[in-house]
């Protein structure tokens, strides 16, 4: 120990100090630092969390935990699992997509990045033409649909990330399928929502920020129906049987739209402002879930009165005439509801904190301060 007490600079001593006392990260465990995105696979029962430093962490049953790190030091803004596969896609804030897989090597499972992709537009196109806002992994397991700020929906083939120009859904094609009165309104801006029909993979729902919601037929490349709201659209939820669409909006309201053979509705079945009538913050995400008792759960983020609760971070649950708000001490990045896929065998998905992998698991991930 005397050589560490000698005054002055000694190169040999400095090397020994680095070897003996320098800290090196060897393993990570637990909730990640600075979470920025959330994804969940109902079939795998695995939860994925992305961070602002580019890390991806997967959580399953107790003791099941994986971690991957992007080559780029960019924030993960969205995470999507491919249906029925041990694969997921991440979207970074530099507009790049990354395909990840859970693979077994030497008897050990690990999370690996397979491919990366950046959507390119035609020469001279504005950056918004290819700025991705939302991603839809199709149930065919072969396609990704990418909604953009320009209102165009691109189709990308997996796993090669090849853009399919003949399957692109452009604003002009959608406009041709709308009635005359809807064409005169400025209904197109960025794509806010993309969802596949719960029972028919040939139909997808496209929600635009100006309030237009379109049911698009992938096989016939045509509009099957549309819904037009007067408020800016934030998000949508398609009921499990496909007969009802619930949209949430910037004024703190949500609307219920019936889906039928004649899906041309200028007025919603129900328009509700849960915390009205005073001006409210936007409802940014919503779930509308049926149960075996028949009484639905409505779970949404935001929508609080601006004047008295404008600085609160809340998630609300409405069921059987009762409305409960969960007030978090820090900003809620995202949330999801974990429930059984078959409502006939599912218990009520009341969002009570439970260990992951149970029928009524934990459903909300607030950001840690």
PDB file of C-alpha atoms in Angstrom, residues 57-273:
ATOM      1  CA  UNK A  57     -35.552  -3.528 -21.928  1.00  0.00           C
ATOM      2  CA  UNK A  58     -37.965  -6.468 -21.988  1.00  0.00           C
ATOM      3  CA  UNK A  59     -39.757  -7.778 -18.901  1.00  0.00           C
ATOM      4  CA  UNK A  60     -41.635 -11.059 -18.624  1.00  0.00           C
ATOM      5  CA  UNK A  61     -42.245 -13.418 -15.712  1.00  0.00           C
ATOM      6  CA  UNK A  62     -40.247 -12.799 -12.523  1.00  0.00           C
ATOM      7  CA  UNK A  63     -36.582 -13.204 -13.394  1.00  0.00           C
ATOM      8  CA  UNK A  64     -37.113 -12.783 -17.158  1.00  0.00           C
ATOM      9  CA  UNK A  65     -35.365  -9.629 -18.335  1.00  0.00           C
ATOM     10  CA  UNK A  66     -33.578  -8.735 -21.567  1.00  0.00           C
ATOM     11  CA  UNK A  67     -31.763  -5.621 -22.694  1.00  0.00           C
ATOM     12  CA  UNK A  68     -30.641  -4.270 -26.054  1.00  0.00           C
ATOM     13  CA  UNK A  69     -28.859  -1.049 -26.996  1.00  0.00           C
ATOM     14  CA  UNK A  70     -29.159   0.779 -30.300  1.00  0.00           C
ATOM     15  CA  UNK A  71     -25.948   1.662 -32.084  1.00  0.00           C
ATOM     16  CA  UNK A  72     -27.218   5.231 -32.267  1.00  0.00           C
ATOM     17  CA  UNK A  73     -27.530   7.229 -29.069  1.00  0.00           C
ATOM     18  CA  UNK A  74     -31.067   8.389 -29.909  1.00  0.00           C
ATOM     19  CA  UNK A  75     -34.239   8.282 -27.863  1.00  0.00           C
ATOM     20  CA  UNK A  76     -36.739   5.481 -28.428  1.00  0.00           C
ATOM     21  CA  UNK A  77     -40.092   7.138 -29.146  1.00  0.00           C
ATOM     22  CA  UNK A  78     -42.289   4.130 -30.052  1.00  0.00           C
ATOM     23  CA  UNK A  79     -42.166   0.327 -29.615  1.00  0.00           C
ATOM     24  CA  UNK A  80     -44.295  -2.255 -31.442  1.00  0.00           C
ATOM     25  CA  UNK A  81     -44.283  -6.052 -31.188  1.00  0.00           C
ATOM     26  CA  UNK A  82     -44.880  -8.050 -34.354  1.00  0.00           C
ATOM     27  CA  UNK A  83     -48.042 -10.163 -33.886  1.00  0.00           C
ATOM     28  CA  UNK A  84     -47.309 -13.699 -32.736  1.00  0.00           C
ATOM     29  CA  UNK A  85     -43.535 -13.415 -33.066  1.00  0.00           C
ATOM     30  CA  UNK A  86     -40.533 -12.894 -30.817  1.00  0.00           C
ATOM     31  CA  UNK A  87     -39.747  -9.689 -32.689  1.00  0.00           C
ATOM     32  CA  UNK A  88     -40.333  -6.004 -32.116  1.00  0.00           C
ATOM     33  CA  UNK A  89     -39.811  -2.763 -34.010  1.00  0.00           C
ATOM     34  CA  UNK A  90     -38.529   0.445 -32.426  1.00  0.00           C
ATOM     35  CA  UNK A  91     -38.841   3.973 -33.787  1.00  0.00           C
ATOM     36  CA  UNK A  92     -36.135   6.444 -32.776  1.00  0.00           C
ATOM     37  CA  UNK A  93     -36.303  10.227 -32.716  1.00  0.00           C
ATOM     38  CA  UNK A  94     -34.062  10.363 -35.803  1.00  0.00           C
ATOM     39  CA  UNK A  95     -36.948   8.720 -37.777  1.00  0.00           C
ATOM     40  CA  UNK A  96     -35.171   5.354 -38.098  1.00  0.00           C
ATOM     41  CA  UNK A  97     -36.838   1.956 -37.608  1.00  0.00           C
ATOM     42  CA  UNK A  98     -35.053  -1.000 -36.031  1.00  0.00           C
ATOM     43  CA  UNK A  99     -36.048  -4.677 -36.027  1.00  0.00           C
ATOM     44  CA  UNK A 100     -35.160  -6.719 -32.927  1.00  0.00           C
ATOM     45  CA  UNK A 101     -35.412 -10.454 -32.281  1.00  0.00           C
ATOM     46  CA  UNK A 102     -35.136 -12.733 -29.274  1.00  0.00           C
ATOM     47  CA  UNK A 103     -32.669 -15.446 -30.270  1.00  0.00           C
ATOM     48  CA  UNK A 104     -31.032 -18.396 -28.554  1.00  0.00           C
ATOM     49  CA  UNK A 105     -27.253 -18.705 -28.769  1.00  0.00           C
ATOM     50  CA  UNK A 106     -25.327 -21.301 -26.841  1.00  0.00           C
ATOM     51  CA  UNK A 107     -28.389 -22.126 -24.797  1.00  0.00           C
ATOM     52  CA  UNK A 108     -28.840 -18.474 -23.747  1.00  0.00           C
ATOM     53  CA  UNK A 109     -31.593 -16.164 -25.025  1.00  0.00           C
ATOM     54  CA  UNK A 110     -30.594 -12.634 -25.978  1.00  0.00           C
ATOM     55  CA  UNK A 111     -32.109  -9.588 -27.654  1.00  0.00           C
ATOM     56  CA  UNK A 112     -30.411  -8.719 -30.962  1.00  0.00           C
ATOM     57  CA  UNK A 113     -30.906  -6.006 -33.560  1.00  0.00           C
ATOM     58  CA  UNK A 114     -31.429  -7.551 -37.011  1.00  0.00           C
ATOM     59  CA  UNK A 115     -32.122  -4.667 -39.384  1.00  0.00           C
ATOM     60  CA  UNK A 116     -32.484  -0.894 -39.475  1.00  0.00           C
ATOM     61  CA  UNK A 117     -34.324   1.291 -41.949  1.00  0.00           C
ATOM     62  CA  UNK A 118     -34.976   4.959 -42.714  1.00  0.00           C
ATOM     63  CA  UNK A 119     -37.967   5.881 -44.849  1.00  0.00           C
ATOM     64  CA  UNK A 120     -36.924   7.834 -47.935  1.00  0.00           C
ATOM     65  CA  UNK A 121     -39.154  10.083 -49.986  1.00  0.00           C
ATOM     66  CA  UNK A 122     -38.877  11.159 -53.616  1.00  0.00           C
ATOM     67  CA  UNK A 123     -36.126  13.636 -54.513  1.00  0.00           C
ATOM     68  CA  UNK A 124     -37.000  17.152 -53.411  1.00  0.00           C
ATOM     69  CA  UNK A 125     -39.777  16.014 -51.035  1.00  0.00           C
ATOM     70  CA  UNK A 126     -40.287  17.887 -47.783  1.00  0.00           C
ATOM     71  CA  UNK A 127     -39.009  16.182 -44.604  1.00  0.00           C
ATOM     72  CA  UNK A 128     -42.585  15.863 -43.345  1.00  0.00           C
ATOM     73  CA  UNK A 129     -43.380  13.573 -46.283  1.00  0.00           C
ATOM     74  CA  UNK A 130     -41.505  10.728 -44.603  1.00  0.00           C
ATOM     75  CA  UNK A 131     -41.570  11.755 -40.920  1.00  0.00           C
ATOM     76  CA  UNK A 132     -43.127   8.723 -39.231  1.00  0.00           C
ATOM     77  CA  UNK A 133     -45.852   9.433 -36.671  1.00  0.00           C
ATOM     78  CA  UNK A 134     -47.349   5.984 -36.074  1.00  0.00           C
ATOM     79  CA  UNK A 135     -46.572   2.351 -36.986  1.00  0.00           C
ATOM     80  CA  UNK A 136     -48.969  -0.569 -37.558  1.00  0.00           C
ATOM     81  CA  UNK A 137     -47.477  -4.101 -37.618  1.00  0.00           C
ATOM     82  CA  UNK A 138     -49.950  -6.085 -39.755  1.00  0.00           C
ATOM     83  CA  UNK A 139     -51.175  -9.481 -38.556  1.00  0.00           C
ATOM     84  CA  UNK A 140     -49.771 -11.072 -41.730  1.00  0.00           C
ATOM     85  CA  UNK A 141     -46.367 -10.655 -40.027  1.00  0.00           C
ATOM     86  CA  UNK A 142     -44.957  -9.479 -43.358  1.00  0.00           C
ATOM     87  CA  UNK A 143     -45.901  -5.794 -43.484  1.00  0.00           C
ATOM     88  CA  UNK A 144     -45.503  -2.570 -41.556  1.00  0.00           C
ATOM     89  CA  UNK A 145     -47.797   0.350 -42.295  1.00  0.00           C
ATOM     90  CA  UNK A 146     -46.183   3.714 -41.538  1.00  0.00           C
ATOM     91  CA  UNK A 147     -48.279   6.837 -41.014  1.00  0.00           C
ATOM     92  CA  UNK A 148     -46.497  10.129 -41.699  1.00  0.00           C
ATOM     93  CA  UNK A 149     -46.847  13.854 -41.059  1.00  0.00           C
ATOM     94  CA  UNK A 150     -47.859  14.401 -44.681  1.00  0.00           C
ATOM     95  CA  UNK A 151     -50.932  12.141 -44.330  1.00  0.00           C
ATOM     96  CA  UNK A 152     -49.498   9.347 -46.485  1.00  0.00           C
ATOM     97  CA  UNK A 153     -49.416   5.754 -45.228  1.00  0.00           C
ATOM     98  CA  UNK A 154     -46.470   3.734 -46.545  1.00  0.00           C
ATOM     99  CA  UNK A 155     -46.271  -0.071 -46.650  1.00  0.00           C
ATOM    100  CA  UNK A 156     -42.929  -1.711 -45.832  1.00  0.00           C
ATOM    101  CA  UNK A 157     -42.176  -5.390 -46.297  1.00  0.00           C
ATOM    102  CA  UNK A 158     -40.491  -7.350 -43.522  1.00  0.00           C
ATOM    103  CA  UNK A 159     -37.867  -8.433 -42.699  1.00  0.00           C
ATOM    104  CA  UNK A 160     -36.014  -6.695 -45.538  1.00  0.00           C
ATOM    105  CA  UNK A 161     -37.597  -3.263 -44.906  1.00  0.00           C
ATOM    106  CA  UNK A 162     -38.512  -2.848 -48.573  1.00  0.00           C
ATOM    107  CA  UNK A 163     -40.993  -0.087 -49.418  1.00  0.00           C
ATOM    108  CA  UNK A 164     -43.968  -1.298 -51.487  1.00  0.00           C
ATOM    109  CA  UNK A 165     -45.060   1.586 -53.668  1.00  0.00           C
ATOM    110  CA  UNK A 166     -48.185  -0.169 -54.997  1.00  0.00           C
ATOM    111  CA  UNK A 167     -49.586  -0.472 -51.444  1.00  0.00           C
ATOM    112  CA  UNK A 168     -49.037   3.150 -50.421  1.00  0.00           C
ATOM    113  CA  UNK A 169     -52.228   4.851 -49.200  1.00  0.00           C
ATOM    114  CA  UNK A 170     -52.019   8.454 -50.334  1.00  0.00           C
ATOM    115  CA  UNK A 171     -54.209  11.377 -49.350  1.00  0.00           C
ATOM    116  CA  UNK A 172     -55.504  11.724 -52.922  1.00  0.00           C
ATOM    117  CA  UNK A 173     -56.725   8.125 -52.980  1.00  0.00           C
ATOM    118  CA  UNK A 174     -58.549   8.596 -49.679  1.00  0.00           C
ATOM    119  CA  UNK A 175     -60.024  11.903 -50.857  1.00  0.00           C
ATOM    120  CA  UNK A 176     -61.603  10.223 -53.884  1.00  0.00           C
ATOM    121  CA  UNK A 177     -63.536   7.882 -51.606  1.00  0.00           C
ATOM    122  CA  UNK A 178     -65.089  10.672 -49.528  1.00  0.00           C
ATOM    123  CA  UNK A 179     -68.442  12.346 -50.264  1.00  0.00           C
ATOM    124  CA  UNK A 180     -68.508  15.782 -51.800  1.00  0.00           C
ATOM    125  CA  UNK A 181     -69.229  17.659 -48.565  1.00  0.00           C
ATOM    126  CA  UNK A 182     -66.221  16.125 -46.830  1.00  0.00           C
ATOM    127  CA  UNK A 183     -63.845  16.898 -49.682  1.00  0.00           C
ATOM    128  CA  UNK A 184     -64.262  20.648 -49.235  1.00  0.00           C
ATOM    129  CA  UNK A 185     -63.032  20.495 -45.643  1.00  0.00           C
ATOM    130  CA  UNK A 186     -59.360  20.564 -44.842  1.00  0.00           C
ATOM    131  CA  UNK A 187     -59.394  17.070 -43.360  1.00  0.00           C
ATOM    132  CA  UNK A 188     -55.864  15.898 -44.093  1.00  0.00           C
ATOM    133  CA  UNK A 189     -52.800  16.528 -42.042  1.00  0.00           C
ATOM    134  CA  UNK A 190     -50.636  14.069 -40.179  1.00  0.00           C
ATOM    135  CA  UNK A 191     -51.702  10.503 -39.467  1.00  0.00           C
ATOM    136  CA  UNK A 192     -52.426  10.195 -35.733  1.00  0.00           C
ATOM    137  CA  UNK A 193     -53.673   6.604 -35.579  1.00  0.00           C
ATOM    138  CA  UNK A 194     -53.419   3.314 -37.473  1.00  0.00           C
ATOM    139  CA  UNK A 195     -55.293   0.205 -36.331  1.00  0.00           C
ATOM    140  CA  UNK A 196     -56.179  -3.106 -37.912  1.00  0.00           C
ATOM    141  CA  UNK A 197     -59.756  -4.396 -37.782  1.00  0.00           C
ATOM    142  CA  UNK A 198     -59.935  -6.868 -34.867  1.00  0.00           C
ATOM    143  CA  UNK A 199     -61.681  -9.492 -37.024  1.00  0.00           C
ATOM    144  CA  UNK A 200     -60.787  -8.608 -40.630  1.00  0.00           C
ATOM    145  CA  UNK A 201     -57.093  -8.148 -41.576  1.00  0.00           C
ATOM    146  CA  UNK A 202     -58.105  -6.574 -44.896  1.00  0.00           C
ATOM    147  CA  UNK A 203     -59.414  -3.456 -43.167  1.00  0.00           C
ATOM    148  CA  UNK A 204     -57.377  -0.790 -41.398  1.00  0.00           C
ATOM    149  CA  UNK A 205     -58.437   2.361 -39.620  1.00  0.00           C
ATOM    150  CA  UNK A 206     -56.607   5.597 -40.469  1.00  0.00           C
ATOM    151  CA  UNK A 207     -57.066   8.593 -38.171  1.00  0.00           C
ATOM    152  CA  UNK A 208     -55.965  12.054 -39.286  1.00  0.00           C
ATOM    153  CA  UNK A 209     -55.214  14.945 -36.951  1.00  0.00           C
ATOM    154  CA  UNK A 210     -57.964  17.167 -38.400  1.00  0.00           C
ATOM    155  CA  UNK A 211     -60.636  14.763 -37.115  1.00  0.00           C
ATOM    156  CA  UNK A 212     -61.180  12.470 -40.110  1.00  0.00           C
ATOM    157  CA  UNK A 213     -61.290   8.708 -39.451  1.00  0.00           C
ATOM    158  CA  UNK A 214     -61.304   6.364 -42.445  1.00  0.00           C
ATOM    159  CA  UNK A 215     -61.868   2.606 -42.717  1.00  0.00           C
ATOM    160  CA  UNK A 216     -59.668   1.525 -45.637  1.00  0.00           C
ATOM    161  CA  UNK A 217     -60.005  -1.725 -47.590  1.00  0.00           C
ATOM    162  CA  UNK A 218     -56.509  -3.086 -48.268  1.00  0.00           C
ATOM    163  CA  UNK A 219     -57.703  -5.597 -50.843  1.00  0.00           C
ATOM    164  CA  UNK A 220     -59.835  -3.231 -52.894  1.00  0.00           C
ATOM    165  CA  UNK A 221     -57.784  -0.081 -52.184  1.00  0.00           C
ATOM    166  CA  UNK A 222     -60.878   1.946 -51.393  1.00  0.00           C
ATOM    167  CA  UNK A 223     -62.682   3.727 -48.556  1.00  0.00           C
ATOM    168  CA  UNK A 224     -65.281   1.539 -46.844  1.00  0.00           C
ATOM    169  CA  UNK A 225     -66.479   4.232 -44.478  1.00  0.00           C
ATOM    170  CA  UNK A 226     -65.538   7.444 -42.772  1.00  0.00           C
ATOM    171  CA  UNK A 227     -66.259   9.437 -39.607  1.00  0.00           C
ATOM    172  CA  UNK A 228     -65.715  13.160 -39.332  1.00  0.00           C
ATOM    173  CA  UNK A 229     -65.252  14.964 -36.025  1.00  0.00           C
ATOM    174  CA  UNK A 230     -65.125  18.705 -35.508  1.00  0.00           C
ATOM    175  CA  UNK A 231     -62.285  18.399 -32.972  1.00  0.00           C
ATOM    176  CA  UNK A 232     -58.637  17.543 -33.485  1.00  0.00           C
ATOM    177  CA  UNK A 233     -58.014  13.807 -33.208  1.00  0.00           C
ATOM    178  CA  UNK A 234     -55.550  12.446 -30.651  1.00  0.00           C
ATOM    179  CA  UNK A 235     -56.052   8.670 -30.739  1.00  0.00           C
ATOM    180  CA  UNK A 236     -58.566   5.882 -31.452  1.00  0.00           C
ATOM    181  CA  UNK A 237     -59.541   2.494 -30.048  1.00  0.00           C
ATOM    182  CA  UNK A 238     -61.314  -0.231 -32.028  1.00  0.00           C
ATOM    183  CA  UNK A 239     -63.598  -2.464 -29.950  1.00  0.00           C
ATOM    184  CA  UNK A 240     -62.715  -6.170 -29.977  1.00  0.00           C
ATOM    185  CA  UNK A 241     -65.709  -7.235 -32.088  1.00  0.00           C
ATOM    186  CA  UNK A 242     -65.109  -4.436 -34.592  1.00  0.00           C
ATOM    187  CA  UNK A 243     -68.581  -2.888 -34.180  1.00  0.00           C
ATOM    188  CA  UNK A 244     -67.502   0.273 -32.368  1.00  0.00           C
ATOM    189  CA  UNK A 245     -64.716   2.840 -32.722  1.00  0.00           C
ATOM    190  CA  UNK A 246     -63.878   5.205 -29.870  1.00  0.00           C
ATOM    191  CA  UNK A 247     -61.925   8.375 -30.655  1.00  0.00           C
ATOM    192  CA  UNK A 248     -60.420  10.888 -28.237  1.00  0.00           C
ATOM    193  CA  UNK A 249     -59.823  14.535 -28.992  1.00  0.00           C
ATOM    194  CA  UNK A 250     -57.925  17.686 -28.083  1.00  0.00           C
ATOM    195  CA  UNK A 251     -60.849  19.309 -26.234  1.00  0.00           C
ATOM    196  CA  UNK A 252     -60.993  16.552 -23.595  1.00  0.00           C
ATOM    197  CA  UNK A 253     -63.834  14.635 -25.245  1.00  0.00           C
ATOM    198  CA  UNK A 254     -64.231  11.137 -26.625  1.00  0.00           C
ATOM    199  CA  UNK A 255     -66.720   9.907 -29.228  1.00  0.00           C
ATOM    200  CA  UNK A 256     -68.250   6.526 -30.011  1.00  0.00           C
ATOM    201  CA  UNK A 257     -68.794   5.691 -33.677  1.00  0.00           C
ATOM    202  CA  UNK A 258     -70.817   2.604 -34.731  1.00  0.00           C
ATOM    203  CA  UNK A 259     -69.291   0.527 -37.522  1.00  0.00           C
ATOM    204  CA  UNK A 260     -71.782  -1.043 -39.923  1.00  0.00           C
ATOM    205  CA  UNK A 261     -72.243  -1.709 -43.626  1.00  0.00           C
ATOM    206  CA  UNK A 262     -73.278   1.927 -43.969  1.00  0.00           C
ATOM    207  CA  UNK A 263     -70.297   3.528 -42.245  1.00  0.00           C
ATOM    208  CA  UNK A 264     -70.976   7.135 -43.220  1.00  0.00           C
ATOM    209  CA  UNK A 265     -71.633   9.010 -39.987  1.00  0.00           C
ATOM    210  CA  UNK A 266     -71.493  12.771 -39.603  1.00  0.00           C
ATOM    211  CA  UNK A 267     -72.493  12.544 -35.929  1.00  0.00           C
ATOM    212  CA  UNK A 268     -71.139  10.147 -33.289  1.00  0.00           C
ATOM    213  CA  UNK A 269     -73.302   7.696 -31.383  1.00  0.00           C
ATOM    214  CA  UNK A 270     -72.123   9.384 -28.191  1.00  0.00           C
ATOM    215  CA  UNK A 271     -69.986  12.442 -27.482  1.00  0.00           C
ATOM    216  CA  UNK A 272     -68.744  12.764 -23.904  1.00  0.00           C
ATOM    217  CA  UNK A 273     -66.564  15.275 -22.065  1.00  0.00           C
TER     218      UNK A 273
END
